[in-house]
Coordinates of C-alpha atoms in Angstrom, one line a residue:
Chain A
M4 CA -200.1 -23.3 93.6
K5 CA -201.4 -25.0 90.5
K6 CA -199.2 -27.1 88.3
N7 CA -199.3 -24.6 85.5
E8 CA -198.5 -21.7 87.9
V9 CA -195.1 -23.1 88.9
P10 CA -192.8 -20.3 87.9
Q11 CA -190.3 -20.9 85.1
D12 CA -188.3 -17.7 85.4
K13 CA -184.7 -17.2 84.3
S14 CA -182.3 -17.6 87.3
N15 CA -178.7 -18.4 88.2
L16 CA -179.7 -22.1 88.4
E17 CA -179.5 -22.2 84.6
S18 CA -175.7 -21.9 84.6
A19 CA -175.4 -25.1 86.6
N20 CA -178.1 -26.8 84.5
F21 CA -180.1 -27.3 87.6
K22 CA -183.8 -27.3 88.2
E23 CA -185.4 -27.4 91.6
L24 CA -188.5 -29.3 92.7
C25 CA -191.7 -27.6 93.6
Y26 CA -195.0 -29.1 95.0
A27 CA -198.2 -28.1 93.2
V28 CA -201.7 -29.5 92.5
D29 CA -202.8 -30.9 89.2
E30 CA -206.1 -30.5 87.3
N31 CA -207.8 -33.0 89.6
G32 CA -206.6 -31.3 92.8
E33 CA -204.0 -34.0 93.4
Y34 CA -200.5 -33.0 94.7
T35 CA -197.6 -33.6 92.3
T36 CA -194.1 -32.3 91.8
V37 CA -192.9 -30.0 89.0
N38 CA -189.4 -28.8 88.2
S39 CA -188.9 -25.1 88.2
T40 CA -186.1 -23.1 86.5
G41 CA -186.4 -20.3 89.1
W42 CA -188.6 -17.6 90.4
D43 CA -188.0 -13.9 90.1
P44 CA -188.8 -12.8 93.8
K45 CA -186.1 -15.2 95.1
T46 CA -183.6 -14.5 92.3
I47 CA -183.8 -10.8 93.2
A48 CA -183.3 -11.6 96.9
L49 CA -180.3 -13.8 96.1
D50 CA -178.8 -11.2 93.7
N51 CA -179.2 -8.6 96.4
A52 CA -177.5 -10.8 99.0
I53 CA -174.6 -11.4 96.6
E54 CA -174.3 -7.7 95.8
E55 CA -174.2 -7.1 99.6
I56 CA -171.3 -9.6 99.9
N57 CA -169.4 -8.0 97.0
A58 CA -169.8 -4.6 98.6
R59 CA -168.5 -5.9 101.9
V60 CA -165.5 -7.4 100.1
A61 CA -164.8 -4.2 98.2
D62 CA -165.1 -2.2 101.5
A63 CA -162.7 -4.6 103.3
K64 CA -160.2 -4.3 100.4
N65 CA -160.3 -0.5 100.6
R66 CA -159.7 -0.6 104.4
V67 CA -156.7 -3.0 103.9
Q68 CA -155.2 -0.6 101.4
N69 CA -155.7 2.3 103.8
N70 CA -154.0 0.3 106.5
Q71 CA -157.2 0.2 108.6
T72 CA -157.5 -3.6 108.7
S73 CA -155.5 -6.7 107.9
P74 CA -155.9 -8.9 104.8
I75 CA -157.5 -11.5 107.1
E76 CA -160.7 -9.5 107.2
Y77 CA -160.7 -9.2 103.4
Y78 CA -160.3 -12.9 102.9
M79 CA -163.0 -13.6 105.5
E80 CA -165.5 -11.5 103.6
L81 CA -164.4 -13.0 100.3
H82 CA -165.2 -16.4 101.6
K83 CA -168.7 -15.3 102.8
M84 CA -167.6 -15.9 106.4
D85 CA -168.2 -13.9 109.6
I86 CA -165.9 -13.9 112.7
N87 CA -167.7 -16.9 114.3
I88 CA -167.2 -19.1 111.2
L89 CA -163.6 -18.0 110.6
A90 CA -162.7 -18.5 114.3
S91 CA -164.1 -22.1 114.2
Y92 CA -162.3 -22.9 111.0
V93 CA -158.9 -21.7 112.2
G94 CA -159.5 -23.0 115.7
I95 CA -158.5 -19.6 117.3
W96 CA -160.6 -17.7 119.8
K97 CA -162.9 -15.0 118.4
W98 CA -161.2 -12.2 120.3
R99 CA -157.8 -13.2 119.0
V100 CA -159.1 -13.4 115.4
K101 CA -160.5 -9.9 115.9
R102 CA -157.1 -8.8 117.1
H103 CA -155.5 -10.2 114.0
F104 CA -157.5 -7.7 112.0
K105 CA -155.3 -4.9 113.4
P106 CA -152.6 -4.2 110.8
S107 CA -149.9 -3.7 113.5
V108 CA -150.8 -7.1 115.1
F109 CA -151.0 -8.8 111.7
K110 CA -147.5 -7.7 110.8
K111 CA -146.1 -9.4 113.9
L112 CA -148.0 -12.7 113.4
S113 CA -145.8 -15.9 113.3
N114 CA -145.6 -17.9 110.2
K115 CA -147.4 -20.7 111.9
I116 CA -150.5 -18.7 112.5
L117 CA -150.4 -17.1 109.1
Q118 CA -150.2 -20.6 107.6
K119 CA -153.4 -21.5 109.4
Y120 CA -155.3 -18.7 107.9
A121 CA -153.7 -19.2 104.5
D122 CA -154.8 -22.9 104.5
I123 CA -158.4 -22.0 105.3
F124 CA -158.4 -19.4 102.5
E125 CA -156.6 -21.7 100.1
V126 CA -153.8 -19.2 99.3
S127 CA -150.0 -19.1 100.2
V128 CA -148.8 -17.0 103.1
E129 CA -147.2 -14.6 100.5
Q130 CA -150.6 -14.2 98.8
L131 CA -152.3 -13.7 102.2
K132 CA -149.9 -10.9 103.0
K133 CA -150.2 -9.2 99.6
L134 CA -154.0 -9.6 99.2
E135 CA -153.7 -11.7 96.1
H136 CA -155.7 -14.8 95.5
G137 CA -155.8 -17.5 92.8
N138 CA -159.0 -16.4 91.1
Chain B
M8 CA -167.8 -50.5 93.8
E9 CA -171.3 -49.3 93.2
I10 CA -174.4 -50.1 95.2
K11 CA -177.6 -50.4 93.2
F12 CA -179.4 -47.3 94.5
T13 CA -182.3 -45.4 92.8
H14 CA -182.0 -41.6 93.0
H15 CA -185.2 -39.7 93.3
Q16 CA -185.1 -35.9 93.2
S17 CA -186.9 -34.3 96.2
A18 CA -187.5 -30.7 97.2
H19 CA -185.8 -30.9 100.6
C20 CA -182.5 -32.7 101.3
E21 CA -183.3 -34.3 104.7
N22 CA -186.7 -35.6 103.7
G23 CA -185.2 -36.7 100.4
V24 CA -182.4 -38.7 102.0
V25 CA -184.8 -40.4 104.3
S26 CA -187.3 -41.1 101.6
N27 CA -184.6 -42.5 99.2
L28 CA -183.0 -44.7 102.0
M29 CA -186.5 -46.0 102.9
K30 CA -187.2 -46.8 99.2
H31 CA -183.9 -48.5 98.9
N32 CA -184.9 -50.8 101.8
G33 CA -188.2 -51.6 100.2
F34 CA -190.6 -49.1 101.9
N35 CA -192.3 -46.8 99.5
I36 CA -192.4 -43.6 101.6
S37 CA -192.9 -40.3 99.9
E38 CA -191.0 -37.1 100.8
P39 CA -194.2 -35.3 102.2
M40 CA -194.8 -38.4 104.4
V41 CA -191.3 -38.1 105.9
F42 CA -191.8 -34.4 106.4
G43 CA -195.2 -34.7 108.0
I44 CA -194.5 -37.6 110.3
G45 CA -191.3 -36.0 111.4
S46 CA -193.2 -32.7 112.2
G47 CA -191.0 -30.8 109.8
L48 CA -193.3 -27.7 109.5
L49 CA -192.5 -24.8 111.7
F50 CA -192.0 -21.1 112.0
C51 CA -189.3 -19.9 114.3
Y52 CA -187.5 -16.7 114.8
I53 CA -184.2 -17.1 116.6
P54 CA -183.3 -13.8 118.2
L55 CA -179.6 -12.9 118.6
L56 CA -178.5 -15.4 116.0
M57 CA -177.5 -13.7 112.7
V58 CA -177.2 -15.6 109.5
N59 CA -175.5 -13.8 106.6
H60 CA -175.7 -10.6 108.7
A61 CA -179.5 -10.8 109.0
P62 CA -181.9 -12.2 111.6
A63 CA -182.3 -16.0 111.6
I64 CA -185.8 -17.3 110.7
T65 CA -186.6 -20.9 109.9
Y66 CA -189.7 -22.5 108.3
R67 CA -188.7 -26.0 109.3
A68 CA -187.6 -28.1 112.3
M69 CA -184.0 -28.2 113.4
P70 CA -181.6 -30.2 111.1
G71 CA -181.8 -33.9 112.0
F72 CA -185.0 -33.7 114.0
I73 CA -187.2 -34.8 111.1
F74 CA -185.4 -38.1 110.6
K75 CA -185.1 -38.7 114.3
R76 CA -188.9 -38.3 114.9
F77 CA -189.8 -40.1 111.7
A78 CA -187.7 -43.1 112.8
K79 CA -189.1 -43.2 116.3
R80 CA -192.7 -42.9 115.1
V81 CA -192.7 -45.5 112.4
G82 CA -190.5 -47.9 114.4
I83 CA -187.2 -48.0 112.5
K84 CA -183.8 -47.9 114.2
I85 CA -181.0 -45.6 113.0
K86 CA -177.3 -45.7 113.6
R87 CA -175.6 -42.3 113.9
E88 CA -172.0 -41.4 114.4
K89 CA -169.9 -38.2 114.6
F90 CA -166.1 -38.1 114.4
K91 CA -163.3 -35.9 115.5
D92 CA -160.8 -37.6 113.2
P93 CA -161.5 -37.3 109.4
K94 CA -159.6 -40.5 108.8
K95 CA -161.9 -42.5 111.1
A96 CA -164.9 -40.9 109.4
K97 CA -163.6 -42.0 106.0
T98 CA -162.9 -45.6 107.2
R99 CA -166.4 -45.9 108.6
L100 CA -167.9 -44.7 105.4
D101 CA -165.8 -47.1 103.3
E102 CA -166.7 -50.0 105.6
N103 CA -170.4 -49.3 105.0
L104 CA -170.0 -49.1 101.3
N105 CA -168.1 -52.4 101.3
K106 CA -171.1 -53.9 103.1
N107 CA -173.4 -52.6 100.3
N108 CA -175.0 -50.2 102.7
P109 CA -175.7 -46.7 101.2
V110 CA -175.4 -44.1 104.0
G111 CA -176.7 -40.6 104.7
L112 CA -174.2 -37.8 105.4
Q113 CA -174.6 -34.4 106.9
V114 CA -172.4 -31.9 105.0
G115 CA -171.7 -28.1 104.6
V116 CA -172.8 -26.4 101.4
Y117 CA -170.0 -23.9 101.0
N118 CA -167.5 -26.3 99.5
L119 CA -170.0 -28.5 97.6
A120 CA -168.3 -28.4 94.2
Y121 CA -171.4 -29.3 92.1
F122 CA -173.6 -26.5 93.6
P123 CA -174.0 -23.3 91.7
D124 CA -171.6 -20.7 93.1
E125 CA -174.4 -18.3 94.1
Y126 CA -175.9 -21.0 96.3
R127 CA -172.7 -21.8 98.2
F128 CA -173.1 -20.3 101.7
H129 CA -171.8 -21.5 105.0
F130 CA -174.8 -23.7 105.7
N131 CA -173.9 -26.9 107.4
A132 CA -177.2 -28.9 107.5
H133 CA -177.3 -30.3 104.0
N134 CA -177.8 -34.0 103.5
L135 CA -176.8 -36.5 100.8
V136 CA -176.4 -40.2 100.2
V137 CA -173.2 -41.9 99.3
Y138 CA -173.9 -45.1 97.3
G139 CA -170.5 -46.2 96.0
K140 CA -166.9 -45.5 95.3
Q141 CA -164.7 -45.7 92.2
D142 CA -161.0 -45.3 93.0
D143 CA -160.9 -42.1 95.1
T144 CA -164.2 -40.7 93.8
Y145 CA -167.4 -41.2 95.8
L146 CA -170.8 -41.6 94.0
I147 CA -173.2 -39.1 95.4
S148 CA -177.0 -39.0 95.4
D149 CA -177.9 -35.5 96.5
P150 CA -181.7 -35.4 96.7
V151 CA -182.1 -31.8 95.6
M152 CA -180.2 -32.5 92.3
E153 CA -182.0 -33.9 89.3
G154 CA -179.4 -36.6 88.8
V155 CA -176.6 -38.3 90.6
T156 CA -173.1 -36.7 90.9
T157 CA -169.6 -37.4 92.4
L158 CA -167.1 -35.9 94.8
T159 CA -163.4 -36.8 95.2
D160 CA -162.4 -38.0 98.7
K161 CA -160.7 -34.6 99.4
Q162 CA -163.9 -32.7 98.4
L163 CA -166.0 -35.0 100.5
E164 CA -163.8 -34.7 103.5
K165 CA -163.9 -30.9 103.2
V166 CA -167.7 -30.8 103.3
R167 CA -168.0 -33.4 106.0
F168 CA -165.8 -31.4 108.2
A169 CA -167.1 -27.9 107.5
K170 CA -167.0 -25.6 110.5
G171 CA -169.4 -23.0 112.0
A172 CA -172.9 -23.4 113.3
F173 CA -174.3 -27.0 113.1
A174 CA -170.8 -28.3 112.1
P175 CA -171.4 -31.8 110.7
K176 CA -168.4 -33.4 112.3
G177 CA -168.4 -36.2 109.7
H178 CA -172.0 -37.1 110.8
I179 CA -173.0 -40.4 109.2
Y180 CA -176.3 -42.1 109.6
Y181 CA -178.3 -45.1 108.2
P182 CA -181.3 -47.2 109.2
T183 CA -180.3 -50.5 110.7
D184 CA -183.5 -52.2 111.7
F185 CA -187.0 -52.2 110.2
P186 CA -190.3 -53.5 111.6
K187 CA -192.3 -55.9 109.4
E188 CA -194.8 -53.2 108.6
L189 CA -194.4 -49.5 109.4
E190 CA -196.9 -48.1 111.9
L191 CA -198.0 -45.3 109.6
E192 CA -201.4 -44.4 111.1
S193 CA -200.3 -43.7 114.6
A194 CA -197.1 -42.1 113.2
I195 CA -199.1 -39.6 111.1
K196 CA -201.3 -38.7 114.1
K197 CA -198.3 -38.1 116.3
G198 CA -196.6 -36.0 113.6
I199 CA -199.7 -33.8 113.1
K200 CA -200.3 -33.4 116.8
Q201 CA -196.7 -32.1 117.4
T202 CA -196.9 -29.7 114.4
C203 CA -200.2 -28.2 115.8
R204 CA -198.7 -27.9 119.3
E205 CA -195.6 -26.1 118.0
M206 CA -197.5 -23.8 115.6
L207 CA -199.8 -22.8 118.4
A208 CA -197.2 -22.6 121.1
P209 CA -197.6 -19.8 123.6
M210 CA -194.1 -18.3 122.9
P211 CA -193.5 -15.1 121.0
I212 CA -190.8 -16.6 118.7
V213 CA -192.4 -19.9 117.6
G214 CA -195.3 -20.7 115.3
V215 CA -198.2 -18.3 114.7
K216 CA -197.0 -16.0 117.4
G217 CA -193.5 -16.0 115.8
I218 CA -195.0 -14.8 112.5
R219 CA -196.7 -11.9 114.3
T220 CA -193.4 -11.0 116.0
I221 CA -191.7 -10.8 112.6
A222 CA -194.6 -8.7 111.2
K223 CA -194.0 -6.3 114.1
L224 CA -190.3 -6.2 113.4
I225 CA -190.8 -5.5 109.7
R226 CA -192.8 -2.4 110.6
K227 CA -189.9 -1.2 112.7
W228 CA -187.0 -2.0 110.5
P229 CA -187.0 0.9 108.0
K230 CA -187.0 3.5 110.8
K231 CA -184.7 1.7 113.2
K232 CA -182.2 0.2 110.8
G233 CA -182.6 2.3 107.6
V234 CA -184.0 1.2 104.3
K235 CA -180.9 -0.6 103.1
V236 CA -180.7 -2.9 106.1
A237 CA -184.4 -3.4 106.2
N238 CA -184.4 -4.5 102.6
H239 CA -181.5 -6.9 103.3
Y240 CA -183.5 -8.4 106.2
L241 CA -186.6 -8.7 104.2
G242 CA -184.7 -10.4 101.3
Q243 CA -183.3 -12.9 103.8
I244 CA -186.9 -13.8 105.0
V245 CA -187.9 -14.5 101.4
R246 CA -184.8 -16.5 100.8
M247 CA -185.4 -18.7 103.9
Q248 CA -189.0 -19.1 102.8
E249 CA -188.3 -20.0 99.1
E250 CA -184.8 -21.4 99.3
I251 CA -184.2 -24.6 97.3
G252 CA -185.7 -27.3 99.4
T253 CA -188.8 -25.7 100.6
G254 CA -190.9 -27.0 97.7
G255 CA -192.4 -23.5 97.6
G256 CA -194.3 -21.3 100.2
G257 CA -192.1 -22.1 103.1
F258 CA -192.8 -25.9 103.1
R259 CA -196.6 -25.2 103.2
Y260 CA -197.2 -27.0 99.9
I261 CA -195.2 -30.1 101.0
F262 CA -197.3 -30.1 104.2
A263 CA -200.5 -29.9 102.2
A264 CA -199.3 -32.8 100.1
F265 CA -198.7 -34.7 103.3
L266 CA -202.3 -34.0 104.5
Q267 CA -203.7 -35.1 101.2
E268 CA -201.8 -38.4 101.3
S269 CA -202.7 -38.9 105.0
S270 CA -206.4 -38.4 104.3
K271 CA -206.3 -41.5 102.2
I272 CA -204.4 -43.6 104.6
L273 CA -206.5 -42.6 107.6
N274 CA -209.7 -42.5 105.6
N275 CA -210.3 -39.0 106.9
D276 CA -212.0 -36.6 104.5
K277 CA -211.4 -33.6 106.8
L278 CA -207.7 -33.9 106.1
A279 CA -208.3 -33.6 102.4
E280 CA -210.3 -30.4 103.0
L281 CA -207.6 -29.0 105.2
S282 CA -205.0 -29.9 102.6
K283 CA -206.8 -27.5 100.2
E284 CA -206.9 -24.8 102.9
M285 CA -203.1 -25.2 103.5
T286 CA -202.5 -24.9 99.7
Q287 CA -204.3 -21.5 99.9
I288 CA -202.2 -20.4 102.8
G289 CA -199.2 -21.4 100.9
D290 CA -200.4 -19.2 98.0
L291 CA -200.6 -16.3 100.5
W292 CA -197.0 -16.9 101.5
R293 CA -196.1 -16.7 97.8
D294 CA -198.0 -13.5 97.5
F295 CA -196.1 -12.1 100.5
A296 CA -192.8 -13.0 98.7
V297 CA -193.8 -11.3 95.5
D298 CA -194.8 -8.1 97.4
A299 CA -191.7 -8.2 99.6
S300 CA -189.5 -8.5 96.5
R301 CA -191.1 -5.4 95.0
I302 CA -189.8 -3.5 98.0
Y303 CA -186.3 -4.7 97.9
K304 CA -186.1 -4.4 94.1
N305 CA -186.4 -0.7 94.1
R306 CA -184.3 0.4 96.9
A307 CA -185.9 3.8 97.6
A308 CA -189.1 2.2 98.8
K309 CA -191.8 3.9 100.9
T310 CA -192.4 2.8 104.5
D311 CA -196.0 2.0 103.4
G312 CA -194.6 -1.0 101.6
Y313 CA -193.2 -2.5 104.8
N314 CA -196.6 -2.0 106.6
D315 CA -198.3 -3.7 103.7
V316 CA -196.2 -6.8 103.8
A317 CA -196.4 -6.9 107.6
D318 CA -200.3 -6.8 107.3
Q319 CA -200.0 -9.8 104.9
L320 CA -198.1 -11.7 107.5
D321 CA -200.6 -10.8 110.2
I322 CA -203.4 -12.2 108.0
I323 CA -201.4 -15.4 107.4
A324 CA -200.8 -15.7 111.1
D325 CA -204.6 -15.4 111.7
K326 CA -205.4 -18.0 109.1
E327 CA -202.7 -20.4 110.3
E328 CA -204.0 -20.1 113.9
I329 CA -207.5 -21.1 112.8
F330 CA -206.1 -23.8 110.5
F331 CA -204.0 -25.6 113.2
K332 CA -206.8 -25.4 115.7
K333 CA -209.1 -27.2 113.1
L334 CA -206.3 -29.7 112.3
K335 CA -205.9 -30.6 115.9
K336 CA -209.6 -31.4 116.2
A337 CA -209.6 -33.3 112.9
I338 CA -207.4 -36.2 114.1

């Protein structure tokens, strides 16, 4: 990549006033660094990944409302987690976390366990139960 | 209190922290030098591990390895510590700051407040330097950022004790002992030799063979997984390749910069030639990213597209195989 070929496309970095560093060669063939505002191929990949996450969140929300899963799964998706990550944050075995996805099991959970989840998701136990969150 | 510390932006966090800490201690070591001596370049497909619901592929060595190898090869000593108790982790950090010693920390990205929201994923192998503290706010030099920034002690504790794969566990590290002069020449040779060995390893998931395996998988994905999932997987490959920190082209340009710098230190013209060749290979990786993005941009893509990008990877694999064989002979 030549210095003048370093892409300066519009991207989501702009909102944070952030430029990333790329390596490129100058007119004399010497390596140098150039700041880049973004590059379309990766912006599209990132946008797609975020869309995918949003779709997972919406799907989980739907299933909570249809009583097919518990709000824990919804909050897990909202925080871009999977079961492995969530289990290690709450310090509960994976198979138990999975069980807590069942609405019937979720209803019977003790306040202590609910509080653990609520702390991780940064909501109150009430909000956790009702599928409401701060933002 | 604030330690006099000069922040230099770098492409990649781990190289950047090492390079900045070395410069702070009076050794002018560039980011590509750290990356090359630490044998940072790699291609590895990790079967069974899923990241963001897609196969895990990496273009670089495991987190922490680059610094470890770099330190060993140039002859510096590093002190590392991990903690169970966040309070102890904090005390140790404060002790070092009081001793005027800037330290490297491993942190999780998800709760890193100054990162753009879209970039906050559960990735736990990010690195930064803490160089001071004012009241309960820590002064942070994050090498991928243009300037310095801050985190409150609560925010810092959260990222130091992020959970999941590669959980940092409050990991703190800093160089403690330096030789009079760094043994750069032998270190460069060792770094290059290991990179060649890994890229040419006779294993289907590593190096050149790993690239061929991924090419094969890409051909299968649309039929086996459906277009939607195939596109998601393809997008993930491009993201890993071009994510902030790679310097472009899956670290190939940083590696080329390292070869260029090394050719001057070792007085070896062959390395300068090979640097040019690596730049061209980097350009091929960029072309692959452009064509892959065309596929996942319009969702109803033809299967031809997948075969085309897989062909591109096969060509890259062939070129890298020839390249690393030549590089091995050049030193």
